[in-house]
Amino acid sequence: NMNDSHFVMLVGGKDGSFAHILSYLGVRDELLSSPADKKRVSAIYYISEEGKIYLHDNQYLPETYLPETKEDLMNGTCIEWIEFIGRLIESNDYIFSLLYGIEGKGGYYQGMTQILNLPGNFGSVFYASITKSKWALSFIAPRLSQGLVHCPDTWVLSSNPTKFEMNSVLKELDGRPAIIKPNSLGYSR
């Protein structure tokens, strides 16, 4: 029964945005509003922008406290990747991921949990891999959804597009607004 089990939280990622903290704060507020749920959190692992892993072992946290800021999250015990994996395997707790960026979408954590048969909310490696390329996804999503999803026109340009490439895209846009994004992960511009 999931309501009686413990879970660990993975927070952060190397994406550099504040979104991962906002997601965490929403979950944190819910957990603190229910002391029984707060006790179910066995650990919080914060993955910093530099890729360091900070552990907050819940048994050492006060009853009504969970880390609140990025600085609080970075005040955990810094552990190595191998210890992190060992702890996840040993606990076999459900892994609730709030990871962003490459950690959240890149397939690495999805693959690790799949290979080690660890329970969590990661989804499959297949879906992580097809969503890495916005251009490829713009073709795959409408087909997988049987036409329920419509993706906007998508072009892939080099990082230094030629005048011909730019003019071709501008001609096809025909004055419509556009969103420019890196093809793999990245922020909207």
Phi, psi and omega in degrees: 000117183298331182293338181258352186271167177265161175214156174251153178246134172252125185231148172108216183131164184272014185285342176079002180268168178270354184301321182294328177289319179297317177299314179300315182299323177298315179292318180303314180300319178296316181295319181290337178283349180228097181307326179295318178291322180299323180292339180284343179284110181275333179195155172237128176247120178258122177262114184283170177299335179274356180090005178283149182250122179248125183262133168241104180276118189299334181295342180258002180268142177301156185308320186250027184230138164224147180309143185249321185247169175303319179297318176300316181297327180279355177272007176286180178281122180285124181236160179277159181306316184295323177292320177304309180299315179301318179295319179297317180295313183297318184285325186052024176286155175299135182258114179258109185265128170243028182287143178242170176068209184301326179293322182279328187238355190281345181098346183293308181289324177300315180295316181300312183291328178291313180296319182273000179056045179265138181285143179177184183254032187282330188081184186270159175294325179303309181293324176298320183288320182285338180274355179290330180254112180297324180294311179296319181296328180296338176266323186284316186303312179299325180287316179295327182271004181054043175087000180286334180253128174248124179259144177294162176305138185227134176233149173249123178243156175290167180294337174234076185296148177284166177300321180298314179301312182297315180297323178297315180293315180299322178295317179291326178293327176051046176086355178289150176294157182222153172247130180251123182224152169297146183295324183246113181059207175087170184262157173287149180240000000 
